[in-house]
């Protein structure tokens, strides 16, 4: 699994696409995924993001940077739309503050170091305290070969999430996690869930895509090793 990573890690920018996934119906959404939503940027573009506390949302760090200028997006231009489905969200929240992983560098456009630290925690202006929107917890990465699920918004399904429950953990390379999940634009920031703990728990955030032996793969940071939430002080990161 070495040469394909040397070829390129294509970072997934704002907006769209996941192929070969199962579209989630409104019923699926209401039952399990309302805490997953779209992170919209004023002027166009979006990523996927996930509520991990009443005041905190987890996404990919590169989602809060302007792709052209490399500058941080102003928090006033960011909005989280929880459970976005067919033009409506379960809850809308503007962003108060953004904390990017200290090892992340937007200038480093490619490479596993960027992928391994491509995490950001966003603090909402007001909490989402809704009985049907339960924040997801973060868990440690299971062993290679474990089945995982990815829930994301994409260009061919921007008005509702897609759920892929058939992919596996392929391995780890230079602290970046590699999954056999096919993703595309808009999937940046999408949560990767482990499903063996009785309830879905986040283990990673989608950052980039590539191919291996002709097959599509995705790459992300191991969320459980990178962050901790301190409710009284907002979002803080721990280095691995």
PDB file of C-alpha atoms in Angstrom:
ATOM      1  CA  UNK A   1       0.000   0.000   0.000  1.00  0.00           C
ATOM      2  CA  UNK A   2       2.965   2.297  -0.420  1.00  0.00           C
ATOM      3  CA  UNK A   3       3.174   3.434  -4.037  1.00  0.00           C
ATOM      4  CA  UNK A   4      -0.425   4.647  -4.371  1.00  0.00           C
ATOM      5  CA  UNK A   5       0.101   7.133  -1.559  1.00  0.00           C
ATOM      6  CA  UNK A   6       3.202   8.482  -3.251  1.00  0.00           C
ATOM      7  CA  UNK A   7       1.201   9.107  -6.439  1.00  0.00           C
ATOM      8  CA  UNK A   8      -1.311  11.457  -4.882  1.00  0.00           C
ATOM      9  CA  UNK A   9      -3.720  12.089  -2.096  1.00  0.00           C
ATOM     10  CA  UNK A  10      -6.409  14.154  -3.745  1.00  0.00           C
ATOM     11  CA  UNK A  11      -7.871  16.362  -1.065  1.00  0.00           C
ATOM     12  CA  UNK A  12     -11.622  16.611  -1.293  1.00  0.00           C
ATOM     13  CA  UNK A  13     -12.677  20.231  -1.548  1.00  0.00           C
ATOM     14  CA  UNK A  14     -16.020  21.926  -0.972  1.00  0.00           C
ATOM     15  CA  UNK A  15     -19.050  20.496  -2.662  1.00  0.00           C
ATOM     16  CA  UNK A  16     -20.296  17.192  -3.781  1.00  0.00           C
ATOM     17  CA  UNK A  17     -20.119  13.512  -4.530  1.00  0.00           C
ATOM     18  CA  UNK A  18     -20.092   9.923  -3.337  1.00  0.00           C
ATOM     19  CA  UNK A  19     -20.584   7.063  -5.751  1.00  0.00           C
ATOM     20  CA  UNK A  20     -21.918   3.605  -5.146  1.00  0.00           C
ATOM     21  CA  UNK A  21     -23.499   4.469  -1.830  1.00  0.00           C
ATOM     22  CA  UNK A  22     -26.966   3.907  -0.432  1.00  0.00           C
ATOM     23  CA  UNK A  23     -29.153   6.996  -0.303  1.00  0.00           C
ATOM     24  CA  UNK A  24     -30.691   7.506   3.110  1.00  0.00           C
ATOM     25  CA  UNK A  25     -34.419   8.034   3.125  1.00  0.00           C
ATOM     26  CA  UNK A  26     -36.057  10.546   5.440  1.00  0.00           C
ATOM     27  CA  UNK A  27     -37.007   7.631   7.680  1.00  0.00           C
ATOM     28  CA  UNK A  28     -33.385   6.518   7.926  1.00  0.00           C
ATOM     29  CA  UNK A  29     -32.365  10.077   8.728  1.00  0.00           C
ATOM     30  CA  UNK A  30     -34.905  10.555  11.487  1.00  0.00           C
ATOM     31  CA  UNK A  31     -33.925   7.296  13.103  1.00  0.00           C
ATOM     32  CA  UNK A  32     -30.156   7.499  13.110  1.00  0.00           C
ATOM     33  CA  UNK A  33     -28.368  10.380  11.402  1.00  0.00           C
ATOM     34  CA  UNK A  34     -29.932  13.778  12.293  1.00  0.00           C
ATOM     35  CA  UNK A  35     -26.695  14.839  14.024  1.00  0.00           C
ATOM     36  CA  UNK A  36     -24.891  14.615  10.669  1.00  0.00           C
ATOM     37  CA  UNK A  37     -25.421  17.698   8.544  1.00  0.00           C
ATOM     38  CA  UNK A  38     -24.066  20.135   6.014  1.00  0.00           C
ATOM     39  CA  UNK A  39     -21.538  22.824   6.849  1.00  0.00           C
ATOM     40  CA  UNK A  40     -22.469  25.587   4.430  1.00  0.00           C
ATOM     41  CA  UNK A  41     -20.208  28.435   3.363  1.00  0.00           C
ATOM     42  CA  UNK A  42     -21.720  31.752   2.309  1.00  0.00           C
ATOM     43  CA  UNK A  43     -21.287  32.210  -1.420  1.00  0.00           C
ATOM     44  CA  UNK A  44     -21.420  28.524  -2.216  1.00  0.00           C
ATOM     45  CA  UNK A  45     -19.805  25.278  -1.249  1.00  0.00           C
ATOM     46  CA  UNK A  46     -20.317  22.866   1.599  1.00  0.00           C
ATOM     47  CA  UNK A  47     -18.749  20.042   3.546  1.00  0.00           C
ATOM     48  CA  UNK A  48     -20.192  17.374   5.796  1.00  0.00           C
ATOM     49  CA  UNK A  49     -20.015  17.896   9.562  1.00  0.00           C
ATOM     50  CA  UNK A  50     -21.244  16.101  12.680  1.00  0.00           C
ATOM     51  CA  UNK A  51     -22.560  17.218  16.041  1.00  0.00           C
ATOM     52  CA  UNK A  52     -20.354  15.767  18.813  1.00  0.00           C
ATOM     53  CA  UNK A  53     -21.757  17.832  21.673  1.00  0.00           C
ATOM     54  CA  UNK A  54     -24.575  20.321  22.120  1.00  0.00           C
ATOM     55  CA  UNK A  55     -22.117  23.108  21.274  1.00  0.00           C
ATOM     56  CA  UNK A  56     -19.548  21.392  19.054  1.00  0.00           C
ATOM     57  CA  UNK A  57     -19.339  20.142  15.488  1.00  0.00           C
ATOM     58  CA  UNK A  58     -16.559  18.016  13.983  1.00  0.00           C
ATOM     59  CA  UNK A  59     -15.400  18.383  10.370  1.00  0.00           C
ATOM     60  CA  UNK A  60     -12.254  18.437   8.222  1.00  0.00           C
ATOM     61  CA  UNK A  61      -9.892  21.347   8.826  1.00  0.00           C
ATOM     62  CA  UNK A  62      -9.506  22.173   5.131  1.00  0.00           C
ATOM     63  CA  UNK A  63     -13.245  22.905   5.014  1.00  0.00           C
ATOM     64  CA  UNK A  64     -12.710  26.146   6.931  1.00  0.00           C
ATOM     65  CA  UNK A  65     -10.121  27.498   4.469  1.00  0.00           C
ATOM     66  CA  UNK A  66     -10.748  29.256   1.164  1.00  0.00           C
ATOM     67  CA  UNK A  67      -9.531  26.923  -1.582  1.00  0.00           C
ATOM     68  CA  UNK A  68      -8.291  29.781  -3.771  1.00  0.00           C
ATOM     69  CA  UNK A  69      -6.643  32.170  -1.310  1.00  0.00           C
ATOM     70  CA  UNK A  70      -5.734  29.718   1.435  1.00  0.00           C
ATOM     71  CA  UNK A  71      -7.178  32.132   4.008  1.00  0.00           C
ATOM     72  CA  UNK A  72      -9.407  31.030   6.869  1.00  0.00           C
ATOM     73  CA  UNK A  73     -13.096  31.414   6.157  1.00  0.00           C
ATOM     74  CA  UNK A  74     -14.735  33.985   8.417  1.00  0.00           C
ATOM     75  CA  UNK A  75     -16.901  32.302  11.053  1.00  0.00           C
ATOM     76  CA  UNK A  76     -19.784  34.571  10.041  1.00  0.00           C
ATOM     77  CA  UNK A  77     -19.793  32.774   6.690  1.00  0.00           C
ATOM     78  CA  UNK A  78     -20.228  29.308   8.202  1.00  0.00           C
ATOM     79  CA  UNK A  79     -23.508  27.634   9.125  1.00  0.00           C
ATOM     80  CA  UNK A  80     -24.215  24.096  10.343  1.00  0.00           C
ATOM     81  CA  UNK A  81     -27.457  22.546   9.137  1.00  0.00           C
ATOM     82  CA  UNK A  82     -28.153  19.449  11.208  1.00  0.00           C
ATOM     83  CA  UNK A  83     -30.012  16.628   9.465  1.00  0.00           C
ATOM     84  CA  UNK A  84     -30.278  18.527   6.195  1.00  0.00           C
ATOM     85  CA  UNK A  85     -32.869  16.796   4.001  1.00  0.00           C
ATOM     86  CA  UNK A  86     -34.737  18.077   0.937  1.00  0.00           C
ATOM     87  CA  UNK A  87     -34.286  21.762   1.655  1.00  0.00           C
ATOM     88  CA  UNK A  88     -34.878  21.646   5.401  1.00  0.00           C
ATOM     89  CA  UNK A  89     -32.738  21.040   8.462  1.00  0.00           C
ATOM     90  CA  UNK A  90     -33.606  19.776  11.915  1.00  0.00           C
ATOM     91  CA  UNK A  91     -31.660  22.724  13.302  1.00  0.00           C
ATOM     92  CA  UNK A  92     -29.684  25.682  11.938  1.00  0.00           C
ATOM     93  CA  UNK A  93     -26.733  27.173  13.796  1.00  0.00           C
ATOM     94  CA  UNK A  94     -24.175  29.843  12.982  1.00  0.00           C
ATOM     95  CA  UNK A  95     -20.600  29.264  14.108  1.00  0.00           C
ATOM     96  CA  UNK A  96     -19.000  31.171  16.989  1.00  0.00           C
ATOM     97  CA  UNK A  97     -15.422  29.878  16.785  1.00  0.00           C
ATOM     98  CA  UNK A  98     -13.224  27.382  14.955  1.00  0.00           C
ATOM     99  CA  UNK A  99     -10.340  25.370  16.374  1.00  0.00           C
ATOM    100  CA  UNK A 100      -8.080  23.692  13.795  1.00  0.00           C
ATOM    101  CA  UNK A 101      -5.734  20.864  14.766  1.00  0.00           C
ATOM    102  CA  UNK A 102      -2.334  22.442  15.606  1.00  0.00           C
ATOM    103  CA  UNK A 103      -0.466  20.161  13.191  1.00  0.00           C
ATOM    104  CA  UNK A 104      -2.656  21.024  10.208  1.00  0.00           C
ATOM    105  CA  UNK A 105      -1.228  23.164   7.411  1.00  0.00           C
ATOM    106  CA  UNK A 106      -3.503  24.189   4.559  1.00  0.00           C
ATOM    107  CA  UNK A 107      -0.451  25.150   2.496  1.00  0.00           C
ATOM    108  CA  UNK A 108       0.588  21.499   2.443  1.00  0.00           C
ATOM    109  CA  UNK A 109      -1.835  20.572  -0.322  1.00  0.00           C
ATOM    110  CA  UNK A 110      -0.969  16.895  -0.542  1.00  0.00           C
ATOM    111  CA  UNK A 111       0.528  14.284   1.690  1.00  0.00           C
ATOM    112  CA  UNK A 112      -0.290  12.084   4.607  1.00  0.00           C
ATOM    113  CA  UNK A 113       0.808  14.563   7.271  1.00  0.00           C
ATOM    114  CA  UNK A 114      -1.972  16.894   6.199  1.00  0.00           C
ATOM    115  CA  UNK A 115      -4.524  14.074   6.094  1.00  0.00           C
ATOM    116  CA  UNK A 116      -3.557  12.819   9.555  1.00  0.00           C
ATOM    117  CA  UNK A 117      -4.287  16.212  11.125  1.00  0.00           C
ATOM    118  CA  UNK A 118      -7.186  17.345   8.931  1.00  0.00           C
ATOM    119  CA  UNK A 119      -9.591  17.968  11.807  1.00  0.00           C
ATOM    120  CA  UNK A 120     -11.458  21.001  13.075  1.00  0.00           C
ATOM    121  CA  UNK A 121     -13.929  21.530  15.892  1.00  0.00           C
ATOM    122  CA  UNK A 122     -16.483  24.289  15.460  1.00  0.00           C
ATOM    123  CA  UNK A 123     -18.247  25.873  18.406  1.00  0.00           C
ATOM    124  CA  UNK A 124     -21.856  26.813  17.739  1.00  0.00           C
ATOM    125  CA  UNK A 125     -23.259  30.169  18.794  1.00  0.00           C
ATOM    126  CA  UNK A 126     -26.051  28.447  20.689  1.00  0.00           C
ATOM    127  CA  UNK A 127     -26.435  24.799  21.737  1.00  0.00           C
ATOM    128  CA  UNK A 128     -28.466  22.253  19.823  1.00  0.00           C
ATOM    129  CA  UNK A 129     -30.569  20.725  22.583  1.00  0.00           C
ATOM    130  CA  UNK A 130     -33.116  18.754  20.597  1.00  0.00           C
ATOM    131  CA  UNK A 131     -34.478  15.374  21.762  1.00  0.00           C
ATOM    132  CA  UNK A 132     -34.167  13.957  18.237  1.00  0.00           C
ATOM    133  CA  UNK A 133     -30.647  15.252  17.551  1.00  0.00           C
ATOM    134  CA  UNK A 134     -28.299  13.239  19.718  1.00  0.00           C
ATOM    135  CA  UNK A 135     -24.597  14.105  19.380  1.00  0.00           C
ATOM    136  CA  UNK A 136     -22.298  11.251  18.419  1.00  0.00           C
ATOM    137  CA  UNK A 137     -19.434  10.158  20.648  1.00  0.00           C
ATOM    138  CA  UNK A 138     -15.877   9.595  19.445  1.00  0.00           C
ATOM    139  CA  UNK A 139     -14.233   6.177  19.787  1.00  0.00           C
ATOM    140  CA  UNK A 140     -10.856   4.588  19.159  1.00  0.00           C
ATOM    141  CA  UNK A 141     -10.050   3.010  15.801  1.00  0.00           C
ATOM    142  CA  UNK A 142     -10.878  -0.723  15.584  1.00  0.00           C
ATOM    143  CA  UNK A 143      -8.583  -3.267  13.981  1.00  0.00           C
ATOM    144  CA  UNK A 144      -7.798  -3.489  10.291  1.00  0.00           C
ATOM    145  CA  UNK A 145     -10.581  -5.251   8.401  1.00  0.00           C
ATOM    146  CA  UNK A 146     -13.366  -3.955  10.626  1.00  0.00           C
ATOM    147  CA  UNK A 147     -16.474  -2.805   8.810  1.00  0.00           C
ATOM    148  CA  UNK A 148     -17.303   0.878   9.013  1.00  0.00           C
ATOM    149  CA  UNK A 149     -19.953   3.286   7.733  1.00  0.00           C
ATOM    150  CA  UNK A 150     -19.585   6.702   6.122  1.00  0.00           C
ATOM    151  CA  UNK A 151     -22.430   9.230   6.135  1.00  0.00           C
ATOM    152  CA  UNK A 152     -21.928  12.168   3.792  1.00  0.00           C
ATOM    153  CA  UNK A 153     -23.464  14.786   1.537  1.00  0.00           C
ATOM    154  CA  UNK A 154     -22.341  14.874  -2.098  1.00  0.00           C
ATOM    155  CA  UNK A 155     -22.936  16.616  -5.427  1.00  0.00           C
ATOM    156  CA  UNK A 156     -25.326  13.915  -6.592  1.00  0.00           C
ATOM    157  CA  UNK A 157     -27.049  13.849  -3.196  1.00  0.00           C
ATOM    158  CA  UNK A 158     -26.564  17.361  -1.811  1.00  0.00           C
ATOM    159  CA  UNK A 159     -30.098  17.528  -0.405  1.00  0.00           C
ATOM    160  CA  UNK A 160     -29.755  14.438   1.765  1.00  0.00           C
ATOM    161  CA  UNK A 161     -27.054  12.127   3.097  1.00  0.00           C
ATOM    162  CA  UNK A 162     -25.673   8.937   1.648  1.00  0.00           C
ATOM    163  CA  UNK A 163     -24.833   6.028   3.891  1.00  0.00           C
ATOM    164  CA  UNK A 164     -22.191   3.472   2.966  1.00  0.00           C
ATOM    165  CA  UNK A 165     -22.067   0.572   5.411  1.00  0.00           C
ATOM    166  CA  UNK A 166     -20.118  -1.893   3.299  1.00  0.00           C
ATOM    167  CA  UNK A 167     -16.546  -0.611   3.466  1.00  0.00           C
ATOM    168  CA  UNK A 168     -13.678  -1.660   5.711  1.00  0.00           C
ATOM    169  CA  UNK A 169     -10.559  -0.321   7.366  1.00  0.00           C
ATOM    170  CA  UNK A 170      -7.669  -1.123   5.017  1.00  0.00           C
ATOM    171  CA  UNK A 171      -4.841   0.023   7.248  1.00  0.00           C
ATOM    172  CA  UNK A 172      -2.815   2.947   8.502  1.00  0.00           C
ATOM    173  CA  UNK A 173       0.001   4.847   6.811  1.00  0.00           C
ATOM    174  CA  UNK A 174       1.997   7.568   8.570  1.00  0.00           C
ATOM    175  CA  UNK A 175      -0.868   8.173  11.029  1.00  0.00           C
ATOM    176  CA  UNK A 176      -3.440   8.541   8.248  1.00  0.00           C
ATOM    177  CA  UNK A 177      -6.267   6.013   8.178  1.00  0.00           C
ATOM    178  CA  UNK A 178      -7.108   4.281   4.900  1.00  0.00           C
ATOM    179  CA  UNK A 179     -10.625   3.010   4.151  1.00  0.00           C
ATOM    180  CA  UNK A 180     -12.134   1.049   1.285  1.00  0.00           C
ATOM    181  CA  UNK A 181     -14.874   3.655   0.929  1.00  0.00           C
ATOM    182  CA  UNK A 182     -15.556   5.578  -2.289  1.00  0.00           C
ATOM    183  CA  UNK A 183     -15.995   9.316  -1.708  1.00  0.00           C
ATOM    184  CA  UNK A 184     -15.943  12.554  -3.676  1.00  0.00           C
ATOM    185  CA  UNK A 185     -16.509  16.306  -3.392  1.00  0.00           C
ATOM    186  CA  UNK A 186     -18.777  17.297  -0.524  1.00  0.00           C
ATOM    187  CA  UNK A 187     -17.701  14.273   1.501  1.00  0.00           C
ATOM    188  CA  UNK A 188     -14.926  16.229   3.187  1.00  0.00           C
ATOM    189  CA  UNK A 189     -15.556  16.219   6.913  1.00  0.00           C
ATOM    190  CA  UNK A 190     -17.859  13.200   6.706  1.00  0.00           C
ATOM    191  CA  UNK A 191     -17.838  10.997   9.801  1.00  0.00           C
ATOM    192  CA  UNK A 192     -16.588   7.426   9.619  1.00  0.00           C
ATOM    193  CA  UNK A 193     -18.441   5.276  12.158  1.00  0.00           C
ATOM    194  CA  UNK A 194     -17.569   2.011  13.833  1.00  0.00           C
ATOM    195  CA  UNK A 195     -20.680  -0.099  14.295  1.00  0.00           C
ATOM    196  CA  UNK A 196     -19.635  -2.774  16.780  1.00  0.00           C
ATOM    197  CA  UNK A 197     -20.238  -0.925  20.048  1.00  0.00           C
ATOM    198  CA  UNK A 198     -24.021  -1.028  20.163  1.00  0.00           C
ATOM    199  CA  UNK A 199     -24.394   2.417  18.611  1.00  0.00           C
ATOM    200  CA  UNK A 200     -22.499   4.248  15.841  1.00  0.00           C
ATOM    201  CA  UNK A 201     -19.414   6.074  17.131  1.00  0.00           C
ATOM    202  CA  UNK A 202     -17.069   8.335  15.160  1.00  0.00           C
ATOM    203  CA  UNK A 203     -13.564   7.020  14.523  1.00  0.00           C
ATOM    204  CA  UNK A 204     -12.422   9.256  11.672  1.00  0.00           C
ATOM    205  CA  UNK A 205     -13.210  12.225   9.438  1.00  0.00           C
ATOM    206  CA  UNK A 206     -12.888  11.952   5.649  1.00  0.00           C
ATOM    207  CA  UNK A 207     -10.114  14.133   4.238  1.00  0.00           C
ATOM    208  CA  UNK A 208      -8.997  12.839   0.838  1.00  0.00           C
ATOM    209  CA  UNK A 209      -9.412  10.189  -1.809  1.00  0.00           C
ATOM    210  CA  UNK A 210      -7.076   8.102  -3.933  1.00  0.00           C
ATOM    211  CA  UNK A 211      -6.926   4.704  -5.623  1.00  0.00           C
ATOM    212  CA  UNK A 212      -5.177   1.439  -4.838  1.00  0.00           C
ATOM    213  CA  UNK A 213      -4.921  -1.430  -7.314  1.00  0.00           C
ATOM    214  CA  UNK A 214      -7.523   0.332  -9.418  1.00  0.00           C
ATOM    215  CA  UNK A 215      -9.999   0.572  -6.578  1.00  0.00           C
ATOM    216  CA  UNK A 216     -11.196   3.828  -4.948  1.00  0.00           C
ATOM    217  CA  UNK A 217     -10.152   4.448  -1.373  1.00  0.00           C
ATOM    218  CA  UNK A 218     -10.561   7.276   1.122  1.00  0.00           C
ATOM    219  CA  UNK A 219      -8.256   8.675   3.773  1.00  0.00           C
ATOM    220  CA  UNK A 220      -8.861  10.428   7.052  1.00  0.00           C
ATOM    221  CA  UNK A 221      -7.589  11.367  10.478  1.00  0.00           C
ATOM    222  CA  UNK A 222      -8.191   9.101  13.456  1.00  0.00           C
ATOM    223  CA  UNK A 223     -10.541  11.311  15.459  1.00  0.00           C
ATOM    224  CA  UNK A 224     -10.342   9.356  18.697  1.00  0.00           C
ATOM    225  CA  UNK A 225      -6.606   9.903  18.914  1.00  0.00           C
ATOM    226  CA  UNK A 226      -6.664  13.593  18.131  1.00  0.00           C
ATOM    227  CA  UNK A 227      -9.274  15.432  20.120  1.00  0.00           C
ATOM    228  CA  UNK A 228     -10.945  15.909  23.424  1.00  0.00           C
ATOM    229  CA  UNK A 229     -13.812  18.222  24.256  1.00  0.00           C
ATOM    230  CA  UNK A 230     -13.566  20.361  27.357  1.00  0.00           C
ATOM    231  CA  UNK A 231     -17.085  21.794  27.739  1.00  0.00           C
ATOM    232  CA  UNK A 232     -16.077  24.657  30.001  1.00  0.00           C
ATOM    233  CA  UNK A 233     -13.395  25.937  27.651  1.00  0.00           C
ATOM    234  CA  UNK A 234     -14.609  25.045  24.179  1.00  0.00           C
ATOM    235  CA  UNK A 235     -12.599  22.852  21.831  1.00  0.00           C
ATOM    236  CA  UNK A 236      -9.105  21.642  22.551  1.00  0.00           C
ATOM    237  CA  UNK A 237      -6.912  19.222  20.660  1.00  0.00           C
ATOM    238  CA  UNK A 238      -4.474  16.664  21.965  1.00  0.00           C
ATOM    239  CA  UNK A 239      -1.485  15.762  19.845  1.00  0.00           C
ATOM    240  CA  UNK A 240      -1.190  12.051  19.043  1.00  0.00           C
TER     241      UNK A 240
END
